[in-house]
mmCIF file of C-alpha atoms in Angstrom:
data_model
loop_
_atom_site.group_PDB
_atom_site.id
_atom_site.type_symbol
_atom_site.label_atom_id
_atom_site.label_comp_id
_atom_site.label_asym_id
_atom_site.label_seq_id
_atom_site.Cartn_x
_atom_site.Cartn_y
_atom_site.Cartn_z
ATOM 1 C CA MET A 876 -32.193 7.115 15.867
ATOM 2 C CA ARG A 877 -33.156 5.369 12.291
ATOM 3 C CA ALA A 878 -32.904 6.989 9.465
ATOM 4 C CA PHE A 879 -33.512 6.313 5.831
ATOM 5 C CA TYR A 880 -31.148 7.754 2.839
ATOM 6 C CA LYS A 881 -32.332 6.514 -1.079
ATOM 7 C CA ASN A 882 -30.005 7.956 -4.299
ATOM 8 C CA ASN A 883 -30.702 10.030 -5.757
ATOM 9 C CA ASN A 884 -28.699 12.706 -6.915
ATOM 10 C CA GLY A 885 -26.977 12.336 -3.157
ATOM 11 C CA LEU A 886 -28.998 10.949 -0.528
ATOM 12 C CA ILE A 887 -32.434 11.396 0.303
ATOM 13 C CA ALA A 888 -33.895 10.750 2.867
ATOM 14 C CA THR A 889 -37.038 8.236 2.192
ATOM 15 C CA ALA A 890 -39.668 6.596 5.055
ATOM 16 C CA ASP A 891 -38.619 3.179 4.798
ATOM 17 C CA TRP A 892 -36.166 0.715 3.555
ATOM 18 C CA THR A 893 -35.311 -0.029 -0.175
ATOM 19 C CA PRO A 894 -33.053 -3.019 -1.199
ATOM 20 C CA ASN A 895 -29.298 -0.894 -1.416
ATOM 21 C CA CYS A 896 -30.126 2.312 0.761
ATOM 22 C CA TRP A 897 -27.648 3.648 3.809
ATOM 23 C CA ILE A 898 -29.453 3.467 6.911
ATOM 24 C CA ASN A 899 -28.115 5.186 9.182
ATOM 25 C CA ILE A 900 -28.267 4.540 13.099
ATOM 26 C CA GLU A 901 -27.043 7.253 15.886
ATOM 27 C CA CYS A 902 -26.695 6.189 19.445
ATOM 28 C CA PRO A 903 -28.928 3.162 18.936
ATOM 29 C CA THR A 904 -32.034 2.755 20.802
ATOM 30 C CA GLU A 905 -33.234 -1.208 22.462
ATOM 31 C CA ALA A 906 -35.828 -1.402 20.141
ATOM 32 C CA GLU A 907 -32.816 -0.533 17.234
ATOM 33 C CA LYS A 908 -30.949 -2.657 17.863
ATOM 34 C CA LYS A 909 -33.690 -5.550 18.486
ATOM 35 C CA TYR A 910 -34.416 -4.599 14.748
ATOM 36 C CA LEU A 911 -30.228 -5.033 14.028
ATOM 37 C CA LEU A 912 -29.939 -8.187 14.819
ATOM 38 C CA GLU A 913 -32.920 -9.598 15.048
ATOM 39 C CA GLU A 914 -34.459 -7.983 11.999
ATOM 40 C CA LEU A 915 -31.081 -8.288 9.648
ATOM 41 C CA GLN A 916 -29.814 -10.010 11.921
ATOM 42 C CA ILE A 917 -26.161 -8.516 11.452
ATOM 43 C CA PRO A 918 -24.068 -10.280 13.517
ATOM 44 C CA GLU A 919 -23.801 -10.055 18.003
ATOM 45 C CA ALA A 920 -20.182 -9.494 18.225
ATOM 46 C CA PHE A 921 -19.887 -6.594 15.575
ATOM 47 C CA TYR A 922 -22.798 -4.330 17.680
ATOM 48 C CA ASN A 923 -21.332 -4.512 20.768
ATOM 49 C CA ASP A 924 -17.165 -4.035 19.031
ATOM 50 C CA ILE A 925 -18.566 -0.674 17.701
ATOM 51 C CA GLU A 926 -20.644 -0.273 20.619
ATOM 52 C CA ASP A 927 -16.921 -0.363 22.503
ATOM 53 C CA ILE A 928 -15.317 3.376 22.344
ATOM 54 C CA ASP A 929 -11.741 2.245 22.506
ATOM 55 C CA GLU A 930 -12.257 -0.086 19.259
ATOM 56 C CA ARG A 931 -9.589 0.200 16.565
ATOM 57 C CA PRO A 932 -10.002 1.249 13.010
ATOM 58 C CA ARG A 933 -10.331 -2.007 11.052
ATOM 59 C CA ILE A 934 -12.068 -4.554 8.480
ATOM 60 C CA GLU A 935 -13.513 -8.205 9.675
ATOM 61 C CA ILE A 936 -15.975 -10.456 7.363
ATOM 62 C CA GLU A 937 -18.431 -13.206 9.388
ATOM 63 C CA ASN A 938 -21.227 -14.871 7.638
ATOM 64 C CA GLY A 939 -21.653 -13.234 4.513
ATOM 65 C CA TRP A 940 -21.453 -9.730 6.222
ATOM 66 C CA THR A 941 -18.549 -7.663 6.150
ATOM 67 C CA LEU A 942 -18.356 -4.782 9.286
ATOM 68 C CA ILE A 943 -15.598 -1.493 8.369
ATOM 69 C CA ILE A 944 -14.342 0.488 11.823
ATOM 70 C CA MET A 945 -13.176 3.797 11.534
ATOM 71 C CA ARG A 946 -12.831 6.410 14.123
ATOM 72 C CA ILE A 947 -14.462 10.574 13.277
ATOM 73 C CA PRO A 948 -13.432 13.445 15.014
ATOM 74 C CA VAL A 949 -16.746 14.792 17.405
ATOM 75 C CA LYS A 950 -16.387 17.930 19.429
ATOM 76 C CA SER A 951 -17.518 17.686 23.058
ATOM 77 C CA ASN A 952 -19.215 19.421 26.529
ATOM 78 C CA ASP A 953 -16.916 17.792 28.132
ATOM 79 C CA VAL A 954 -14.730 21.080 29.514
ATOM 80 C CA LYS A 955 -11.666 19.381 29.532
ATOM 81 C CA LEU A 956 -11.573 17.721 26.684
ATOM 82 C CA PRO A 957 -13.248 19.564 23.911
ATOM 83 C CA PHE A 958 -12.510 17.150 21.098
ATOM 84 C CA HIS A 959 -12.284 13.574 21.051
ATOM 85 C CA THR A 960 -13.959 10.463 18.797
ATOM 86 C CA ILE A 961 -15.646 8.028 18.934
ATOM 87 C CA PRO A 962 -15.311 4.220 16.209
ATOM 88 C CA VAL A 963 -18.201 4.696 13.396
ATOM 89 C CA GLY A 964 -19.303 0.799 12.322
ATOM 90 C CA VAL A 965 -20.380 0.607 8.125
ATOM 91 C CA VAL A 966 -22.443 -3.193 8.649
ATOM 92 C CA PHE A 967 -23.172 -4.149 4.624
ATOM 93 C CA LYS A 968 -24.788 -7.824 3.112
ATOM 94 C CA GLY A 969 -26.239 -7.335 -0.260
ATOM 95 C CA GLU A 970 -28.629 -5.242 0.379
ATOM 96 C CA VAL A 971 -28.219 -4.243 3.086
ATOM 97 C CA CYS A 972 -26.245 -1.076 4.979
ATOM 98 C CA ILE A 973 -26.005 -0.186 8.133
ATOM 99 C CA THR A 974 -23.754 2.894 9.453
ATOM 100 C CA ILE A 975 -24.045 2.440 13.224
ATOM 101 C CA SER A 976 -23.239 5.110 15.695
ATOM 102 C CA PHE A 977 -23.660 5.405 19.217
ATOM 103 C CA HIS A 978 -22.897 9.305 19.878
ATOM 104 C CA LYS A 979 -24.921 12.560 18.050
ATOM 105 C CA THR A 980 -21.657 13.141 15.986
ATOM 106 C CA GLU A 981 -21.732 15.868 13.121
ATOM 107 C CA MET A 982 -19.902 14.013 10.338
ATOM 108 C CA LEU A 983 -22.788 12.033 9.212
ATOM 109 C CA THR A 984 -25.163 15.108 9.158
ATOM 110 C CA ASP A 985 -22.731 17.245 6.810
ATOM 111 C CA PHE A 986 -22.387 14.153 4.740
ATOM 112 C CA VAL A 987 -25.848 13.905 3.405
ATOM 113 C CA THR A 988 -25.914 17.733 3.418
ATOM 114 C CA TYR A 989 -22.314 17.677 0.570
ATOM 115 C CA THR A 990 -23.912 15.015 -1.293
ATOM 116 C CA LYS A 991 -26.762 16.999 -2.437
ATOM 117 C CA ARG A 992 -25.577 19.930 -2.109
ATOM 118 C CA LYS A 993 -22.549 18.427 -4.510
ATOM 119 C CA ASN A 994 -25.322 15.773 -6.607
ATOM 120 C CA ILE A 995 -22.947 13.069 -5.219
ATOM 121 C CA ASN A 996 -23.684 9.294 -5.970
ATOM 122 C CA ILE A 997 -22.878 6.226 -3.780
ATOM 123 C CA LYS A 998 -22.113 4.068 -6.490
ATOM 124 C CA ASP A 999 -21.758 0.323 -3.384
ATOM 125 C CA ASN A 1000 -20.663 -0.008 -0.110
ATOM 126 C CA PHE A 1001 -17.031 0.744 -0.073
ATOM 127 C CA ASP A 1002 -17.272 3.312 -2.236
ATOM 128 C CA LEU A 1003 -19.720 4.902 1.182
ATOM 129 C CA VAL A 1004 -16.390 3.499 3.511
ATOM 130 C CA LEU A 1005 -14.211 5.311 1.093
ATOM 131 C CA LYS A 1006 -16.802 8.896 0.993
ATOM 132 C CA LEU A 1007 -16.542 8.633 4.886
ATOM 133 C CA LEU A 1008 -13.461 8.861 5.251
ATOM 134 C CA LEU A 1009 -12.592 11.380 3.320
ATOM 135 C CA SER A 1010 -15.414 12.807 5.125
ATOM 136 C CA SER A 1011 -13.881 12.795 8.709
ATOM 137 C CA SER A 1012 -10.516 13.563 6.572
ATOM 138 C CA VAL A 1013 -12.241 16.915 6.398
ATOM 139 C CA TRP A 1014 -14.033 16.669 9.801
ATOM 140 C CA PHE A 1015 -11.098 16.227 11.120
ATOM 141 C CA LEU A 1016 -9.249 18.838 9.510
ATOM 142 C CA LYS A 1017 -11.663 21.106 10.774
ATOM 143 C CA TYR A 1018 -11.506 20.817 14.227
ATOM 144 C CA LEU A 1019 -7.794 20.293 14.451
ATOM 145 C CA LYS A 1020 -7.950 24.716 12.958
ATOM 146 C CA GLN A 1021 -10.404 25.322 16.564
ATOM 147 C CA VAL A 1022 -7.034 23.766 18.298
ATOM 148 C CA ASN A 1023 -4.523 25.780 16.644
ATOM 149 C CA GLN A 1024 -6.862 28.691 17.696
ATOM 150 C CA LYS A 1025 -7.306 27.634 21.758
ATOM 151 C CA ILE A 1026 -3.212 27.008 21.180
ATOM 152 C CA LYS A 1027 -2.676 30.458 20.292
ATOM 153 C CA LEU A 1028 -5.761 31.835 23.213
ATOM 154 C CA ALA A 1029 -3.145 29.777 25.752
ATOM 155 C CA GLU A 1030 -0.219 31.057 24.727
ATOM 156 C CA ASP A 1031 -1.630 34.668 24.990
ATOM 157 C CA ASN A 1032 -2.921 34.062 28.813
ATOM 158 C CA LEU A 1033 0.735 32.817 29.587
ATOM 159 C CA GLU A 1034 2.168 35.736 28.574
ATOM 160 C CA LYS A 1035 0.228 37.623 31.168
ATOM 161 C CA SER A 1036 0.399 34.932 34.028
ATOM 162 C CA ILE A 1037 2.249 31.264 34.025
ATOM 163 C CA LYS A 1038 -0.805 29.883 36.028
ATOM 164 C CA ASN A 1039 -1.526 26.880 36.157
ATOM 165 C CA GLU A 1040 -4.877 26.689 34.374
ATOM 166 C CA GLU A 1041 -3.531 28.520 31.639
ATOM 167 C CA LEU A 1042 -0.645 25.403 31.568
ATOM 168 C CA GLN A 1043 -3.765 22.623 32.684
ATOM 169 C CA ALA A 1044 -5.026 23.587 29.160
ATOM 170 C CA LEU A 1045 -2.771 23.584 26.981
ATOM 171 C CA LEU A 1046 -2.514 20.177 28.374
ATOM 172 C CA GLN A 1047 -5.881 19.635 27.693
ATOM 173 C CA ILE A 1048 -5.862 19.930 23.777
ATOM 174 C CA GLU A 1049 -1.994 18.042 23.992
ATOM 175 C CA LYS A 1050 -5.115 14.960 25.383
ATOM 176 C CA CYS A 1051 -6.844 16.188 22.263
ATOM 177 C CA LEU A 1052 -3.831 15.617 19.769
ATOM 178 C CA VAL A 1053 -2.985 12.625 20.967
ATOM 179 C CA PHE A 1054 -6.838 11.577 20.888
ATOM 180 C CA PHE A 1055 -5.997 12.703 16.727
ATOM 181 C CA MET A 1056 -2.728 10.918 16.372
ATOM 182 C CA THR A 1057 -3.653 7.582 17.079
ATOM 183 C CA SER A 1058 -7.030 7.550 15.109
ATOM 184 C CA LEU A 1059 -5.067 9.779 11.813
ATOM 185 C CA LYS A 1060 -2.986 6.451 11.891
ATOM 186 C CA GLY A 1061 -5.804 3.607 12.934
ATOM 187 C CA ASN A 1062 -7.751 5.241 9.610
ATOM 188 C CA ASP A 1063 -4.989 5.926 7.502
ATOM 189 C CA ILE A 1064 -3.966 1.481 7.833
ATOM 190 C CA LEU A 1065 -7.823 0.753 7.242
ATOM 191 C CA LEU A 1066 -6.922 2.062 4.046
ATOM 192 C CA HIS A 1067 -4.303 0.162 2.903
ATOM 193 C CA ARG A 1068 -6.646 -2.557 3.899
ATOM 194 C CA ILE A 1069 -9.234 -1.679 2.363
ATOM 195 C CA LYS A 1070 -7.291 -0.668 -1.090
ATOM 196 C CA ASN A 1071 -5.822 -4.092 -1.156
ATOM 197 C CA ILE A 1072 -8.962 -6.154 -1.115
ATOM 198 C CA LYS A 1073 -8.648 -8.386 -4.214
ATOM 199 C CA SER A 1074 -12.195 -8.965 -5.052
ATOM 200 C CA GLN A 1075 -12.429 -5.092 -5.013
ATOM 201 C CA LYS A 1076 -9.935 -3.401 -6.698
ATOM 202 C CA GLU A 1077 -10.750 -3.327 -9.635
ATOM 203 C CA HIS A 1078 -14.002 -1.250 -8.932
ATOM 204 C CA PHE A 1079 -12.329 1.336 -7.332
ATOM 205 C CA ASP A 1080 -12.522 4.920 -8.040
ATOM 206 C CA SER A 1081 -8.644 5.903 -8.636
ATOM 207 C CA ASP A 1082 -9.720 9.568 -7.815
ATOM 208 C CA LEU A 1083 -11.312 8.816 -4.801
ATOM 209 C CA LEU A 1084 -8.614 6.645 -3.359
ATOM 210 C CA GLU A 1085 -6.804 9.811 -4.466
ATOM 211 C CA ASP A 1086 -8.792 12.058 -2.020
ATOM 212 C CA VAL A 1087 -8.919 9.577 0.569
ATOM 213 C CA GLU A 1088 -4.855 9.638 0.888
ATOM 214 C CA ILE A 1089 -3.580 13.185 -0.094
ATOM 215 C CA GLU A 1090 -7.117 14.846 2.731
ATOM 216 C CA LEU A 1091 -6.204 11.817 4.998
ATOM 217 C CA ARG A 1092 -1.734 12.693 5.029
ATOM 218 C CA GLN A 1093 -2.784 16.832 5.417
ATOM 219 C CA ALA A 1094 -4.669 15.607 8.562
ATOM 220 C CA GLN A 1095 -1.770 12.999 9.762
ATOM 221 C CA GLU A 1096 1.158 15.298 9.299
ATOM 222 C CA THR A 1097 -1.073 19.070 9.857
ATOM 223 C CA THR A 1098 -1.498 16.901 13.823
ATOM 224 C CA ASN A 1099 1.618 16.545 13.684
ATOM 225 C CA ILE A 1100 3.143 19.606 13.245
ATOM 226 C CA TYR A 1101 0.291 21.020 15.947
ATOM 227 C CA SER A 1102 1.813 18.223 18.576
ATOM 228 C CA ASP A 1103 5.430 19.747 17.764
ATOM 229 C CA ILE A 1104 4.318 23.232 18.456
ATOM 230 C CA LEU A 1105 2.427 22.954 22.041
ATOM 231 C CA THR A 1106 5.421 20.550 22.748
ATOM 232 C CA GLY A 1107 8.310 23.366 22.267
ATOM 233 C CA THR A 1108 5.750 25.980 23.705
ATOM 234 C CA MET A 1109 4.917 24.139 27.042
ATOM 235 C CA ASP A 1110 9.358 23.179 26.880
ATOM 236 C CA ALA A 1111 9.836 26.827 27.316
ATOM 237 C CA TYR A 1112 6.900 28.252 29.804
ATOM 238 C CA ALA A 1113 8.740 25.351 31.906
ATOM 239 C CA SER A 1114 12.067 27.295 31.057
ATOM 240 C CA VAL A 1115 10.277 30.536 31.619
ATOM 241 C CA ILE A 1116 9.192 28.855 34.969
ATOM 242 C CA SER A 1117 12.025 27.316 35.958
ATOM 243 C CA ASN A 1118 14.248 30.789 35.281
ATOM 244 C CA ASN A 1119 11.005 32.744 37.590
ATOM 245 C CA MET A 1120 12.107 30.112 40.406
ATOM 246 C CA ASN A 1121 16.504 31.044 39.982
ATOM 247 C CA THR A 1122 15.029 34.252 40.301
ATOM 248 C CA ILE A 1123 13.112 34.510 42.703
ATOM 249 C CA MET A 1124 15.703 31.892 44.936
ATOM 250 C CA LYS A 1125 18.381 34.699 44.727
ATOM 251 C CA GLN A 1126 16.222 37.612 46.135
ATOM 252 C CA MET A 1127 15.778 35.894 47.996
ATOM 253 C CA THR A 1128 18.578 34.331 49.436
ATOM 254 C CA SER A 1129 19.905 38.232 49.258
ATOM 255 C CA ILE A 1130 16.891 39.143 51.747
ATOM 256 C CA SER A 1131 18.029 36.814 54.816
ATOM 257 C CA ILE A 1132 21.462 37.607 54.081
ATOM 258 C CA ILE A 1133 20.178 41.253 54.535
ATOM 259 C CA LEU A 1134 18.419 39.845 57.589
ATOM 260 C CA MET A 1135 21.008 37.862 59.207
ATOM 261 C CA ILE A 1136 23.437 41.334 59.945
ATOM 262 C CA PRO A 1137 21.544 43.494 62.573
ATOM 263 C CA THR A 1138 20.930 39.426 63.073
ATOM 264 C CA LEU A 1139 24.957 38.483 63.636
ATOM 265 C CA ILE A 1140 24.945 42.221 64.943
ATOM 266 C CA ALA A 1141 22.605 42.355 67.982
ATOM 267 C CA SER A 1142 24.245 38.335 68.847
ATOM 268 C CA LEU A 1143 27.787 39.502 69.022
ATOM 269 C CA TYR A 1144 26.516 42.476 71.940
ATOM 270 C CA GLY A 1145 24.131 40.078 74.008
ATOM 271 C CA MET A 1146 27.148 37.841 74.738
ATOM 272 C CA ASN A 1147 28.052 37.516 77.713
ATOM 273 C CA VAL A 1148 31.970 39.579 77.737
ATOM 274 C CA PRO A 1149 32.887 42.649 78.388
ATOM 275 C CA ASN A 1150 32.855 45.453 75.276
ATOM 276 C CA ASP A 1151 32.667 48.846 75.585
ATOM 277 C CA LEU A 1152 29.030 49.623 75.116
ATOM 278 C CA GLU A 1153 27.566 47.591 78.422
ATOM 279 C CA ASP A 1154 27.885 50.987 80.321
ATOM 280 C CA ASN A 1155 27.339 52.926 77.518
ATOM 281 C CA ARG A 1156 23.519 54.282 78.004
ATOM 282 C CA TYR A 1157 23.368 55.324 74.618
ATOM 283 C CA GLY A 1158 25.154 51.658 73.481
ATOM 284 C CA ILE A 1159 21.637 50.209 72.441
ATOM 285 C CA TRP A 1160 20.581 52.426 69.219
ATOM 286 C CA ILE A 1161 24.475 52.215 69.082
ATOM 287 C CA VAL A 1162 24.398 48.815 68.168
ATOM 288 C CA ILE A 1163 20.641 49.926 66.067
ATOM 289 C CA THR A 1164 22.713 52.387 64.251
ATOM 290 C CA VAL A 1165 25.282 50.333 63.092
ATOM 291 C CA SER A 1166 22.802 47.181 61.967
ATOM 292 C CA VAL A 1167 20.419 49.540 60.336
ATOM 293 C CA LEU A 1168 23.678 50.947 58.384
ATOM 294 C CA LEU A 1169 25.099 48.175 57.308
ATOM 295 C CA SER A 1170 21.617 46.759 56.288
ATOM 296 C CA ALA A 1171 21.522 49.513 54.015
ATOM 297 C CA PHE A 1172 24.929 49.548 52.250
ATOM 298 C CA GLY A 1173 23.910 45.575 51.453
ATOM 299 C CA VAL A 1174 20.260 45.866 50.299
ATOM 300 C CA PHE A 1175 22.362 49.183 47.834
ATOM 301 C CA LEU A 1176 24.473 46.147 47.583
ATOM 302 C CA PHE A 1177 21.864 43.865 46.333
ATOM 303 C CA LYS A 1178 20.447 46.924 43.772
ATOM 304 C CA ARG A 1179 23.308 46.995 42.344
ATOM 305 C CA LYS A 1180 23.524 43.388 41.143
ATOM 306 C CA ARG A 1181 27.598 43.630 42.557
ATOM 307 C CA TRP A 1182 26.429 39.711 45.034
ATOM 308 C CA PHE A 1183 24.130 37.478 42.404
#
């Protein structure tokens, strides 16, 4: 899907391209790929890099074109991985500025709406990149709140009963946090590289840079906190499972000892040696009675916890 936006106290959609407008392309079709490579003549290597789902945040310049790749969070329909991150590329040269994403995202649509609501103008291409980085950090924090709710829900379920499903839910959340942490570190490195571009240092908005750094740092710290909490929770439940297993093994050992008593008596009585009960017609009942009494005594000791 291709859309054109121009500055007019916020980003306003327009039907055709005009100089210095922003071209946003999501999930590009073959026709849009041809438009990018043949009409706009962006380097094909840039297009292929953005298409790679594992591409790391970076900045690259080739034939006058500048490529900046950042990673943004998205919500997926995959139950096993509710949140993950994707690369978004910003490619610009002269009066042409394009953002390319191979996945549909909420962030870019919300970004346009936000600029309209706050009457925010985009000064230049690097200003757009910084504002997109700021927006991505805000969306990281927004999704982290939902991740925290999932952690609490999984903990509540584990308090009722420890099942594989609840433990798997925690593992899935841990994977989301790993993706978030890695992407935020990459965006942080990208921000420092942008700040160190000598030709642009004087043109950067210092307040905007500070806002981006603050939001990015907050997102990183929040992700680390939730990751540490989740790790501690999983370790605690691993200890609970281990303790429950030890308790069950103690009970099984006690039961096996109790069941061994009548087996021992029957074995002794069944030996091929003379005894006073071999000709007694009540012998079998005496053996059963003794076995039951000793077993009952063993159960009594077990309940009083005198054995363990």
